[in-house]
Amino acid sequence: MAHAHAEGSSTALPPLVGGPHRKRLGLVALIATFGGLLFGYDTGVINGALRPMAEELGLNAFTEGVATSSLIFAAAIGAMFCGRLSDGWGRRKTIILLAVLFFAGTLFVVFTPNLPVLVIGRIILGLAVGGASTVVPVFLAELAPYEIRGSLAGRNELMIVTGQLAAFVVNAIIGNTLGHLDGVWRIMFAICALPAIALFFGMLRMPESPRWLIEKGDRAGALAVLKSVRSEDRALAELAELEKVADEEKQESQLGWRAILGNRNLTRILLVGIGLGVAQQLTGINSIMYFGQTVLIESGFDESAALIANIAPGVIAVVGGVIALAMMDRLDRRKTFAIGLTLTTSCHLLIGVASTVLEVGNPLRPWVILFLVVAFVGSMQTFLNIAVWVYLSEIFPLHMRGVGMGISVFMLWVVNGVLSLYFLSLVEAVGITGTFFLFAAVGALALLFVLTQVPETRGRTLEALEEDVTTGAIYTVSKSAARRR
């Protein structure tokens, strides 16, 4: 039998074959990514619900930012806490807990009488969103064969933007048909309860991560899971690799924080993860996804038209996600990041120029800015969003994966929260022009960071990556590969 060899791996792995195990793997990914769907809906629904919510609860620009950013800052805490929790408690159990938090947070928001209770509900939802952003990609990456790890783990980001698109569509339909009703925004939020219920009951029947089981010493459990999502010979070969890495880690005198801070290579990869997460957010993508309606109104659309036009970025985000999944296992991560940051920075510059050249009242102004916003979201989703989440889920060694992912995503959410809190105030202060020129300047710095600091990970098993990250060889491998190309 022919064998596929993983670059940098010490073990020749049997090739992937079709069969019931491939369908089982697809089902596990589908259920787990309901966490991503909830992530997307809960972050996107505020886009259309914010104005009627502000009117009913008497919010101003700053308290609107508080209502929006409370979820985001809580997501930062949820990302860090749940990453650590999933290392000790398990990926599967943690995702089940997140489903409960999604449901509870929805109830608080839907039945809130005032801003403080609303913020409590948004905080609960934020803890769940942050946890899902950390645990679900790790769960998928640890279950996926290395050959299709990018496309499988990337499905979560596709579900995130699908959730955001669903929120935009629901907002547009409900806002334009039931907008005359008091509390219409509560109906928009209530929809979130349905996928939370599906995630809870679905995950009860899903397996645990085999890599986590091996780390906890459950060889039989890990083998049973691998056999359910691999052919038998492939499952046995992967189990051998997992056991080898686990044995090596047990021989290390330090684990956890001591291991990370005591090894400059582990510290460096943690800083790479943090930098990449922060760079993704500093493109301003989530400011568009949260406040897109406001940006479109500022550009010249009326409120009703902006609510409908806002669907366009959601549609292109899903289209870009589908394209990204198709090329995820074919195009190097570094090249993907570089293309994405070049395109998004160009879109920022063009939006700034358009808002300067086309004065307020010019009939072309709203349509040109809408086109450029759609181009920005499409570039972001095709080349950056999915690739960043996949990269973060695969770059950290097993013993620090939950912690590394948690800290990186914590910083990602903190930056997201700061932008969410002050975005509307920034637009009020410097307008669309200044805001997007600022994003362009930051995008240029992010591109420089990717070109000089981020190593390549595509086409390698998690175990091979773990060895090279720990020794620092991954940076040498990346530079050599870059020279060959």
Tab-separated table of C-alpha atoms in Angstrom:
chain	number	residue	atom	x	y	z
A	1	MET	CA	0.000	0.000	0.000
A	2	ALA	CA	1.237	3.484	-0.850
A	3	HIS	CA	1.834	5.764	2.075
A	4	ALA	CA	1.581	9.538	2.390
A	5	HIS	CA	4.412	11.176	4.220
A	6	ALA	CA	3.871	14.257	6.345
A	7	GLU	CA	6.653	16.777	5.874
A	8	GLY	CA	8.683	16.947	9.032
A	9	SER	CA	6.938	13.912	10.486
A	10	SER	CA	8.791	10.903	11.720
A	11	THR	CA	6.009	8.532	10.706
A	12	ALA	CA	4.713	7.620	7.256
A	13	LEU	CA	0.928	7.844	7.427
A	14	PRO	CA	-1.433	5.764	5.279
A	15	PRO	CA	-3.346	7.919	2.775
A	16	LEU	CA	-6.810	9.267	3.433
A	17	VAL	CA	-9.587	7.139	1.981
A	18	GLY	CA	-13.330	7.524	1.725
A	19	GLY	CA	-15.903	5.703	3.767
A	20	PRO	CA	-18.294	6.118	6.700
A	21	HIS	CA	-15.488	7.607	8.832
A	22	ARG	CA	-15.188	10.598	6.458
A	23	LYS	CA	-18.927	11.239	6.779
A	24	ARG	CA	-18.627	10.951	10.549
A	25	LEU	CA	-15.822	13.522	10.565
A	26	GLY	CA	-17.998	15.870	8.504
A	27	LEU	CA	-20.890	15.459	10.944
A	28	VAL	CA	-18.667	16.219	13.947
A	29	ALA	CA	-17.411	19.359	12.211
A	30	LEU	CA	-20.955	20.453	11.353
A	31	ILE	CA	-22.217	20.110	14.922
A	32	ALA	CA	-19.171	21.767	16.506
A	33	THR	CA	-19.357	24.725	14.131
A	34	PHE	CA	-22.798	25.630	15.443
A	35	GLY	CA	-20.604	27.365	18.010
A	36	GLY	CA	-19.238	29.476	15.144
A	37	LEU	CA	-22.764	30.123	13.860
A	38	LEU	CA	-23.748	31.441	17.295
A	39	PHE	CA	-20.556	33.490	17.434
A	40	GLY	CA	-21.476	35.106	14.116
A	41	TYR	CA	-25.149	35.717	14.873
A	42	ASP	CA	-24.542	37.196	18.325
A	43	THR	CA	-21.845	39.569	17.057
A	44	GLY	CA	-23.743	40.484	13.888
A	45	VAL	CA	-27.263	40.971	15.226
A	46	ILE	CA	-26.278	44.185	17.012
A	47	ASN	CA	-25.682	45.747	13.583
A	48	GLY	CA	-29.403	46.109	12.871
A	49	ALA	CA	-30.766	45.885	16.398
A	50	LEU	CA	-28.716	48.765	17.790
A	51	ARG	CA	-30.828	51.685	16.571
A	52	PRO	CA	-34.243	50.451	17.804
A	53	MET	CA	-32.559	49.232	21.003
A	54	ALA	CA	-30.974	52.645	21.576
A	55	GLU	CA	-34.303	54.372	21.008
A	56	GLU	CA	-36.181	52.148	23.459
A	57	LEU	CA	-33.500	52.149	26.187
A	58	GLY	CA	-32.422	55.759	25.691
A	59	LEU	CA	-28.813	55.102	24.681
A	60	ASN	CA	-26.368	57.678	23.346
A	61	ALA	CA	-23.266	57.124	21.164
A	62	PHE	CA	-21.108	56.099	24.121
A	63	THR	CA	-23.661	53.786	25.791
A	64	GLU	CA	-24.318	52.219	22.381
A	65	GLY	CA	-20.601	51.459	22.354
A	66	VAL	CA	-20.884	50.039	25.876
A	67	ALA	CA	-23.780	47.776	24.866
A	68	THR	CA	-21.805	46.549	21.854
A	69	SER	CA	-18.351	46.264	23.400
A	70	SER	CA	-19.495	44.565	26.635
A	71	LEU	CA	-19.861	41.362	24.622
A	72	ILE	CA	-16.449	41.868	23.048
A	73	PHE	CA	-14.516	42.482	26.272
A	74	ALA	CA	-16.279	39.509	27.866
A	75	ALA	CA	-15.269	37.453	24.844
A	76	ALA	CA	-11.640	38.267	25.634
A	77	ILE	CA	-12.071	36.796	29.115
A	78	GLY	CA	-14.014	33.836	27.754
A	79	ALA	CA	-11.311	33.091	25.198
A	80	MET	CA	-8.537	32.952	27.782
A	81	PHE	CA	-10.528	31.165	30.480
A	82	CYS	CA	-12.147	28.583	28.210
A	83	GLY	CA	-8.853	27.801	26.487
A	84	ARG	CA	-7.412	26.851	29.855
A	85	LEU	CA	-10.633	25.098	30.888
A	86	SER	CA	-10.647	22.962	27.759
A	87	ASP	CA	-7.079	21.817	28.501
A	88	GLY	CA	-8.194	20.422	31.850
A	89	TRP	CA	-11.856	19.586	31.359
A	90	GLY	CA	-11.929	18.599	27.708
A	91	ARG	CA	-12.853	20.253	24.418
A	92	ARG	CA	-16.256	18.552	24.129
A	93	LYS	CA	-17.500	19.333	27.655
A	94	THR	CA	-16.388	22.927	27.306
A	95	ILE	CA	-18.367	23.358	24.075
A	96	ILE	CA	-21.458	21.920	25.798
A	97	LEU	CA	-21.021	24.498	28.578
A	98	LEU	CA	-20.766	27.227	25.929
A	99	ALA	CA	-24.131	26.170	24.476
A	100	VAL	CA	-25.697	26.702	27.914
A	101	LEU	CA	-24.123	30.159	28.166
A	102	PHE	CA	-25.384	31.109	24.695
A	103	PHE	CA	-28.935	30.191	25.701
A	104	ALA	CA	-28.787	31.921	29.096
A	105	GLY	CA	-27.303	35.105	27.649
A	106	THR	CA	-30.026	35.230	25.001
A	107	LEU	CA	-32.734	35.109	27.682
A	108	PHE	CA	-31.153	38.009	29.588
A	109	VAL	CA	-30.978	40.173	26.464
A	110	VAL	CA	-34.455	39.365	25.159
A	111	PHE	CA	-36.176	40.113	28.481
A	112	THR	CA	-33.971	43.002	29.636
A	113	PRO	CA	-35.794	45.998	31.174
A	114	ASN	CA	-32.793	48.357	31.100
A	115	LEU	CA	-29.159	48.875	30.097
A	116	PRO	CA	-27.520	47.164	33.142
A	117	VAL	CA	-29.417	43.899	32.606
A	118	LEU	CA	-28.718	44.147	28.867
A	119	VAL	CA	-25.000	44.454	29.601
A	120	ILE	CA	-25.166	41.395	31.891
A	121	GLY	CA	-26.759	39.395	29.080
A	122	ARG	CA	-24.197	40.648	26.594
A	123	ILE	CA	-21.390	39.688	28.986
A	124	ILE	CA	-22.747	36.128	29.271
A	125	LEU	CA	-22.984	35.935	25.480
A	126	GLY	CA	-19.474	37.343	25.246
A	127	LEU	CA	-18.057	34.634	27.499
A	128	ALA	CA	-19.682	32.064	25.202
A	129	VAL	CA	-18.513	33.788	21.999
A	130	GLY	CA	-14.938	34.048	23.272
A	131	GLY	CA	-14.939	30.443	24.417
A	132	ALA	CA	-16.265	29.282	21.062
A	133	SER	CA	-13.628	31.308	19.211
A	134	THR	CA	-10.908	29.456	21.138
A	135	VAL	CA	-12.175	25.933	21.714
A	136	VAL	CA	-14.043	25.085	18.500
A	137	PRO	CA	-11.092	25.710	16.111
A	138	VAL	CA	-8.770	23.702	18.394
A	139	PHE	CA	-11.310	20.868	18.597
A	140	LEU	CA	-11.584	20.741	14.792
A	141	ALA	CA	-7.817	21.003	14.215
A	142	GLU	CA	-7.125	18.160	16.645
A	143	LEU	CA	-9.689	15.922	14.944
A	144	ALA	CA	-8.660	16.732	11.371
A	145	PRO	CA	-6.110	14.814	9.241
A	146	TYR	CA	-3.203	17.128	8.458
A	147	GLU	CA	-3.935	16.995	4.695
A	148	ILE	CA	-7.336	18.714	5.131
A	149	ARG	CA	-6.774	20.456	8.478
A	150	GLY	CA	-6.990	23.922	6.940
A	151	SER	CA	-10.288	23.371	5.157
A	152	LEU	CA	-11.857	21.455	8.062
A	153	ALA	CA	-10.831	23.862	10.820
A	154	GLY	CA	-11.706	26.757	8.522
A	155	ARG	CA	-15.342	25.672	8.409
A	156	ASN	CA	-15.807	27.355	11.764
A	157	GLU	CA	-14.987	30.778	10.333
A	158	LEU	CA	-17.322	30.087	7.406
A	159	MET	CA	-20.068	29.371	9.936
A	160	ILE	CA	-19.213	32.601	11.766
A	161	VAL	CA	-19.802	34.718	8.676
A	162	THR	CA	-22.857	32.617	7.821
A	163	GLY	CA	-24.188	33.507	11.261
A	164	GLN	CA	-23.442	37.177	10.642
A	165	LEU	CA	-25.167	37.034	7.258
A	166	ALA	CA	-28.163	35.324	8.880
A	167	ALA	CA	-28.270	38.143	11.438
A	168	PHE	CA	-28.166	40.797	8.688
A	169	VAL	CA	-30.944	39.082	6.711
A	170	VAL	CA	-33.111	38.542	9.799
A	171	ASN	CA	-32.548	42.154	10.828
A	172	ALA	CA	-33.538	43.418	7.377
A	173	ILE	CA	-36.674	41.266	7.207
A	174	ILE	CA	-37.833	41.938	10.759
A	175	GLY	CA	-36.795	45.602	10.665
A	176	ASN	CA	-38.716	46.317	7.449
A	177	THR	CA	-41.812	44.223	8.249
A	178	LEU	CA	-42.145	44.578	12.021
A	179	GLY	CA	-40.215	47.797	12.554
A	180	HIS	CA	-43.379	49.549	13.743
A	181	LEU	CA	-43.596	47.257	16.791
A	182	ASP	CA	-42.071	48.178	20.131
A	183	GLY	CA	-39.190	45.909	21.108
A	184	VAL	CA	-38.609	44.618	17.572
A	185	TRP	CA	-34.907	44.248	18.402
A	186	ARG	CA	-35.793	41.645	21.050
A	187	ILE	CA	-37.183	39.396	18.311
A	188	MET	CA	-33.910	39.753	16.420
A	189	PHE	CA	-31.970	38.493	19.456
A	190	ALA	CA	-34.446	35.702	20.309
A	191	ILE	CA	-33.545	33.792	17.110
A	192	CYS	CA	-30.180	32.981	18.734
A	193	ALA	CA	-31.793	30.474	21.090
A	194	LEU	CA	-32.409	27.950	18.299
A	195	PRO	CA	-28.783	27.146	17.297
A	196	ALA	CA	-27.819	27.158	21.004
A	197	ILE	CA	-30.240	24.308	21.612
A	198	ALA	CA	-28.942	22.454	18.525
A	199	LEU	CA	-25.323	22.840	19.701
A	200	PHE	CA	-26.114	21.526	23.191
A	201	PHE	CA	-27.921	18.368	22.125
A	202	GLY	CA	-25.631	17.780	19.144
A	203	MET	CA	-22.409	17.875	21.182
A	204	LEU	CA	-23.812	15.344	23.662
A	205	ARG	CA	-23.348	12.753	20.900
A	206	MET	CA	-19.979	13.947	19.602
A	207	PRO	CA	-16.555	12.457	20.545
A	208	GLU	CA	-13.740	14.087	22.498
A	209	SER	CA	-10.516	15.226	20.846
A	210	PRO	CA	-8.174	12.214	20.511
A	211	ARG	CA	-5.139	14.402	21.151
A	212	TRP	CA	-6.638	15.622	24.417
A	213	LEU	CA	-7.479	12.029	25.423
A	214	ILE	CA	-3.892	10.933	24.793
A	215	GLU	CA	-2.590	13.798	26.900
A	216	LYS	CA	-4.838	12.579	29.742
A	217	GLY	CA	-3.617	8.987	29.344
A	218	ASP	CA	-6.760	7.524	27.760
A	219	ARG	CA	-5.187	5.502	24.942
A	220	ALA	CA	-8.228	3.294	24.379
A	221	GLY	CA	-10.551	6.294	24.166
A	222	ALA	CA	-8.261	8.087	21.728
A	223	LEU	CA	-8.012	5.020	19.497
A	224	ALA	CA	-11.790	4.576	19.501
A	225	VAL	CA	-12.277	8.190	18.410
A	226	LEU	CA	-9.610	7.944	15.703
A	227	LYS	CA	-11.149	4.755	14.338
A	228	SER	CA	-14.508	6.537	14.075
A	229	VAL	CA	-13.055	9.301	11.864
A	230	ARG	CA	-10.163	7.490	10.086
A	231	SER	CA	-9.517	4.185	8.373
A	232	GLU	CA	-8.161	1.621	10.841
A	233	ASP	CA	-4.547	1.629	9.599
A	234	ARG	CA	-4.484	5.435	9.528
A	235	ALA	CA	-5.939	5.565	13.062
A	236	LEU	CA	-3.222	3.245	14.413
A	237	ALA	CA	-0.451	5.210	12.690
A	238	GLU	CA	-1.708	8.548	14.044
A	239	LEU	CA	-2.085	7.060	17.513
A	240	ALA	CA	1.582	6.058	17.446
A	241	GLU	CA	2.597	9.635	16.615
A	242	LEU	CA	0.362	11.036	19.345
A	243	GLU	CA	1.805	8.672	21.939
A	244	LYS	CA	5.355	9.545	20.919
A	245	VAL	CA	4.741	13.268	21.401
A	246	ALA	CA	2.891	12.681	24.692
A	247	ASP	CA	5.802	10.583	26.026
A	248	GLU	CA	8.291	13.279	25.076
A	249	GLU	CA	6.219	15.921	26.869
A	250	LYS	CA	6.025	13.817	30.031
A	251	GLN	CA	9.814	13.685	30.130
A	252	GLU	CA	9.988	17.485	30.141
A	253	SER	CA	10.646	18.884	33.606
A	254	GLN	CA	8.434	21.907	32.990
A	255	LEU	CA	4.956	22.302	31.542
A	256	GLY	CA	2.504	25.186	31.307
A	257	TRP	CA	3.723	28.724	31.963
A	258	ARG	CA	7.175	27.655	33.093
A	259	ALA	CA	7.709	25.746	29.874
A	260	ILE	CA	6.522	28.688	27.780
A	261	LEU	CA	8.555	31.370	29.535
A	262	GLY	CA	11.576	29.093	29.922
A	263	ASN	CA	11.813	28.380	26.195
A	264	ARG	CA	12.372	31.409	23.982
A	265	ASN	CA	10.957	29.563	20.979
A	266	LEU	CA	7.658	28.958	22.773
A	267	THR	CA	7.594	32.587	23.919
A	268	ARG	CA	8.262	33.702	20.360
A	269	ILE	CA	5.459	31.614	18.867
A	270	LEU	CA	3.096	32.975	21.518
A	271	LEU	CA	4.039	36.511	20.467
A	272	VAL	CA	3.490	35.552	16.817
A	273	GLY	CA	0.004	34.287	17.691
A	274	ILE	CA	-0.810	37.455	19.626
A	275	GLY	CA	0.535	39.687	16.858
A	276	LEU	CA	-1.421	37.902	14.156
A	277	GLY	CA	-4.678	38.071	16.127
A	278	VAL	CA	-4.192	41.775	16.846
A	279	ALA	CA	-3.294	42.482	13.196
A	280	GLN	CA	-6.496	40.787	12.046
A	281	GLN	CA	-8.621	43.026	14.259
A	282	LEU	CA	-6.776	46.231	13.416
A	283	THR	CA	-8.035	45.928	9.850
A	284	GLY	CA	-11.332	47.142	11.343
A	285	ILE	CA	-13.309	44.197	9.958
A	286	ASN	CA	-15.532	43.835	12.985
A	287	SER	CA	-16.231	47.558	13.111
A	288	ILE	CA	-17.831	47.045	9.689
A	289	MET	CA	-19.680	43.912	10.824
A	290	TYR	CA	-21.013	45.619	13.980
A	291	PHE	CA	-21.580	49.163	12.705
A	292	GLY	CA	-21.940	48.648	8.968
A	293	GLN	CA	-25.381	50.217	8.943
A	294	THR	CA	-23.988	53.333	10.622
A	295	VAL	CA	-21.113	53.569	8.109
A	296	LEU	CA	-23.557	53.283	5.213
A	297	ILE	CA	-25.838	55.941	6.693
A	298	GLU	CA	-22.811	58.215	7.098
A	299	SER	CA	-21.948	57.590	3.451
A	300	GLY	CA	-25.391	58.754	2.296
A	301	PHE	CA	-27.943	55.913	2.507
A	302	ASP	CA	-31.145	56.442	4.477
A	303	GLU	CA	-31.765	54.140	7.466
A	304	SER	CA	-34.052	51.652	5.728
A	305	ALA	CA	-31.860	51.386	2.618
A	306	ALA	CA	-28.744	50.986	4.765
A	307	LEU	CA	-30.355	48.061	6.594
A	308	ILE	CA	-30.910	46.297	3.269
A	309	ALA	CA	-27.591	47.353	1.701
A	310	ASN	CA	-25.833	46.005	4.780
A	311	ILE	CA	-26.688	42.479	3.598
A	312	ALA	CA	-24.171	42.851	0.757
A	313	PRO	CA	-21.056	42.666	2.998
A	314	GLY	CA	-22.600	39.629	4.692
A	315	VAL	CA	-23.127	37.880	1.362
A	316	ILE	CA	-19.591	38.576	0.129
A	317	ALA	CA	-18.208	37.373	3.465
A	318	VAL	CA	-19.817	33.964	2.933
A	319	VAL	CA	-18.697	33.825	-0.716
A	320	GLY	CA	-15.165	34.732	0.359
A	321	GLY	CA	-15.297	32.059	3.038
A	322	VAL	CA	-16.216	29.382	0.506
A	323	ILE	CA	-13.330	30.470	-1.748
A	324	ALA	CA	-10.966	30.507	1.247
A	325	LEU	CA	-11.874	26.928	2.190
A	326	ALA	CA	-11.304	25.792	-1.399
A	327	MET	CA	-7.748	27.158	-1.427
A	328	MET	CA	-6.862	26.675	2.268
A	329	ASP	CA	-4.974	23.429	1.693
A	330	ARG	CA	-3.338	24.663	-1.536
A	331	LEU	CA	-1.961	28.125	-0.727
A	332	ASP	CA	0.676	28.795	1.955
A	333	ARG	CA	-0.546	30.627	5.054
A	334	ARG	CA	2.084	33.386	4.828
A	335	LYS	CA	1.258	34.090	1.191
A	336	THR	CA	-2.440	34.179	2.049
A	337	PHE	CA	-1.851	36.697	4.855
A	338	ALA	CA	0.328	38.904	2.641
A	339	ILE	CA	-2.232	39.005	-0.177
A	340	GLY	CA	-5.043	39.709	2.275
A	341	LEU	CA	-3.317	42.591	4.043
A	342	THR	CA	-2.280	44.137	0.724
A	343	LEU	CA	-5.868	44.080	-0.543
A	344	THR	CA	-7.507	45.283	2.679
A	345	THR	CA	-5.043	48.139	3.067
A	346	SER	CA	-5.710	49.172	-0.531
A	347	CYS	CA	-9.463	49.145	0.131
A	348	HIS	CA	-8.975	51.320	3.213
A	349	LEU	CA	-7.040	53.871	1.157
A	350	LEU	CA	-9.680	53.887	-1.586
A	351	ILE	CA	-12.536	54.344	0.909
A	352	GLY	CA	-10.695	57.291	2.427
A	353	VAL	CA	-10.064	58.814	-1.007
A	354	ALA	CA	-13.669	58.239	-2.155
A	355	SER	CA	-15.132	59.850	0.944
A	356	THR	CA	-12.854	62.852	0.342
A	357	VAL	CA	-13.426	63.289	-3.400
A	358	LEU	CA	-17.163	62.526	-3.366
A	359	GLU	CA	-18.733	65.133	-1.114
A	360	VAL	CA	-21.800	64.517	1.039
A	361	GLY	CA	-24.887	64.759	-1.160
A	362	ASN	CA	-23.197	63.333	-4.246
A	363	PRO	CA	-25.493	60.493	-5.430
A	364	LEU	CA	-22.474	58.328	-6.298
A	365	ARG	CA	-20.939	58.587	-2.815
A	366	PRO	CA	-23.002	55.911	-0.977
A	367	TRP	CA	-22.750	53.402	-3.832
A	368	VAL	CA	-19.004	53.797	-4.315
A	369	ILE	CA	-18.360	53.432	-0.578
A	370	LEU	CA	-20.691	50.412	-0.427
A	371	PHE	CA	-18.749	48.796	-3.306
A	372	LEU	CA	-15.422	49.419	-1.555
A	373	VAL	CA	-16.729	48.140	1.779
A	374	VAL	CA	-17.914	44.962	0.036
A	375	ALA	CA	-14.484	44.620	-1.645
A	376	PHE	CA	-12.794	45.054	1.738
A	377	VAL	CA	-14.975	42.434	3.447
A	378	GLY	CA	-14.483	40.027	0.530
A	379	SER	CA	-10.697	40.446	0.649
A	380	MET	CA	-10.669	40.050	4.406
A	381	GLN	CA	-12.766	36.907	4.394
A	382	THR	CA	-11.035	35.265	1.446
A	383	PHE	CA	-7.456	35.797	2.594
A	384	LEU	CA	-7.343	36.676	6.302
A	385	ASN	CA	-10.209	35.672	8.570
A	386	ILE	CA	-10.337	31.929	7.994
A	387	ALA	CA	-6.575	31.644	7.544
A	388	VAL	CA	-5.843	33.418	10.852
A	389	TRP	CA	-8.180	31.200	12.873
A	390	VAL	CA	-6.781	28.050	11.249
A	391	TYR	CA	-3.225	29.237	11.881
A	392	LEU	CA	-3.875	29.921	15.570
A	393	SER	CA	-5.465	26.499	16.029
A	394	GLU	CA	-2.433	24.644	14.616
A	395	ILE	CA	0.695	26.575	15.572
A	396	PHE	CA	0.919	25.833	19.321
A	397	PRO	CA	2.341	22.613	20.851
A	398	LEU	CA	-0.219	20.351	22.529
A	399	HIS	CA	0.755	21.129	26.122
A	400	MET	CA	0.237	24.873	25.550
A	401	ARG	CA	-2.416	24.792	22.815
A	402	GLY	CA	-5.317	25.850	25.014
A	403	VAL	CA	-3.241	28.495	26.800
A	404	GLY	CA	-1.573	29.795	23.633
A	405	MET	CA	-4.813	29.935	21.683
A	406	GLY	CA	-6.585	31.480	24.676
A	407	ILE	CA	-4.043	34.280	25.171
A	408	SER	CA	-3.816	35.063	21.446
A	409	VAL	CA	-7.582	35.223	21.100
A	410	PHE	CA	-7.830	37.190	24.371
A	411	MET	CA	-5.666	39.921	22.868
A	412	LEU	CA	-7.616	39.703	19.605
A	413	TRP	CA	-10.864	40.321	21.492
A	414	VAL	CA	-9.391	43.129	23.606
A	415	VAL	CA	-8.431	45.032	20.447
A	416	ASN	CA	-11.838	44.202	18.963
A	417	GLY	CA	-13.493	45.563	22.112
A	418	VAL	CA	-11.522	48.814	22.105
A	419	LEU	CA	-12.430	49.411	18.459
A	420	SER	CA	-16.092	48.578	19.167
A	421	LEU	CA	-16.214	50.945	22.122
A	422	TYR	CA	-14.670	53.900	20.328
A	423	PHE	CA	-15.477	53.326	16.634
A	424	LEU	CA	-18.617	55.471	16.584
A	425	SER	CA	-16.835	58.211	18.527
A	426	LEU	CA	-13.910	57.988	16.066
A	427	VAL	CA	-16.238	58.364	13.088
A	428	GLU	CA	-17.891	61.352	14.781
A	429	ALA	CA	-14.477	62.927	15.432
A	430	VAL	CA	-12.609	62.392	12.143
A	431	GLY	CA	-15.308	61.084	9.794
A	432	ILE	CA	-15.119	58.103	7.461
A	433	THR	CA	-12.092	59.612	5.721
A	434	GLY	CA	-9.815	59.832	8.744
A	435	THR	CA	-11.018	56.520	10.144
A	436	PHE	CA	-10.127	54.502	7.056
A	437	PHE	CA	-6.848	56.280	6.436
A	438	LEU	CA	-5.914	55.269	9.996
A	439	PHE	CA	-6.855	51.644	9.273
A	440	ALA	CA	-4.679	51.776	6.133
A	441	ALA	CA	-1.623	52.918	8.082
A	442	VAL	CA	-2.038	50.132	10.613
A	443	GLY	CA	-2.567	47.609	7.798
A	444	ALA	CA	0.821	48.501	6.300
A	445	LEU	CA	2.503	47.791	9.654
A	446	ALA	CA	0.634	44.483	9.942
A	447	LEU	CA	1.893	43.446	6.494
A	448	LEU	CA	5.466	44.147	7.582
A	449	PHE	CA	4.923	42.004	10.694
A	450	VAL	CA	3.661	39.041	8.652
A	451	LEU	CA	6.542	39.208	6.164
A	452	THR	CA	9.225	39.319	8.869
A	453	GLN	CA	7.866	37.290	11.808
A	454	VAL	CA	5.230	34.703	10.831
A	455	PRO	CA	6.470	31.150	9.988
A	456	GLU	CA	4.753	28.741	7.581
A	457	THR	CA	2.610	25.812	8.826
A	458	ARG	CA	0.765	24.368	5.820
A	459	GLY	CA	1.244	20.711	4.853
A	460	ARG	CA	2.654	19.537	8.204
A	461	THR	CA	1.199	17.377	10.952
A	462	LEU	CA	0.517	18.967	14.321
A	463	GLU	CA	3.156	16.679	15.807
A	464	ALA	CA	5.811	17.785	13.268
A	465	LEU	CA	4.905	21.417	13.875
A	466	GLU	CA	5.163	20.885	17.629
A	467	GLU	CA	8.730	19.610	17.357
A	468	ASP	CA	9.858	22.418	15.042
A	469	VAL	CA	8.169	25.147	17.088
A	470	THR	CA	9.751	23.897	20.318
A	471	THR	CA	13.250	23.763	18.809
A	472	GLY	CA	12.884	26.908	16.704
A	473	ALA	CA	13.467	24.961	13.491
A	474	ILE	CA	10.159	26.209	12.069
A	475	TYR	CA	11.703	29.614	11.370
A	476	THR	CA	14.615	28.038	9.481
A	477	VAL	CA	12.231	25.818	7.506
A	478	SER	CA	10.054	28.808	6.602
A	479	LYS	CA	13.020	30.879	5.408
A	480	SER	CA	14.386	28.006	3.328
A	481	ALA	CA	11.005	27.407	1.731
A	482	ALA	CA	10.642	31.119	0.996
A	483	ARG	CA	14.038	31.157	-0.762
A	484	ARG	CA	13.072	28.129	-2.876
A	485	ARG	CA	9.893	29.900	-3.994
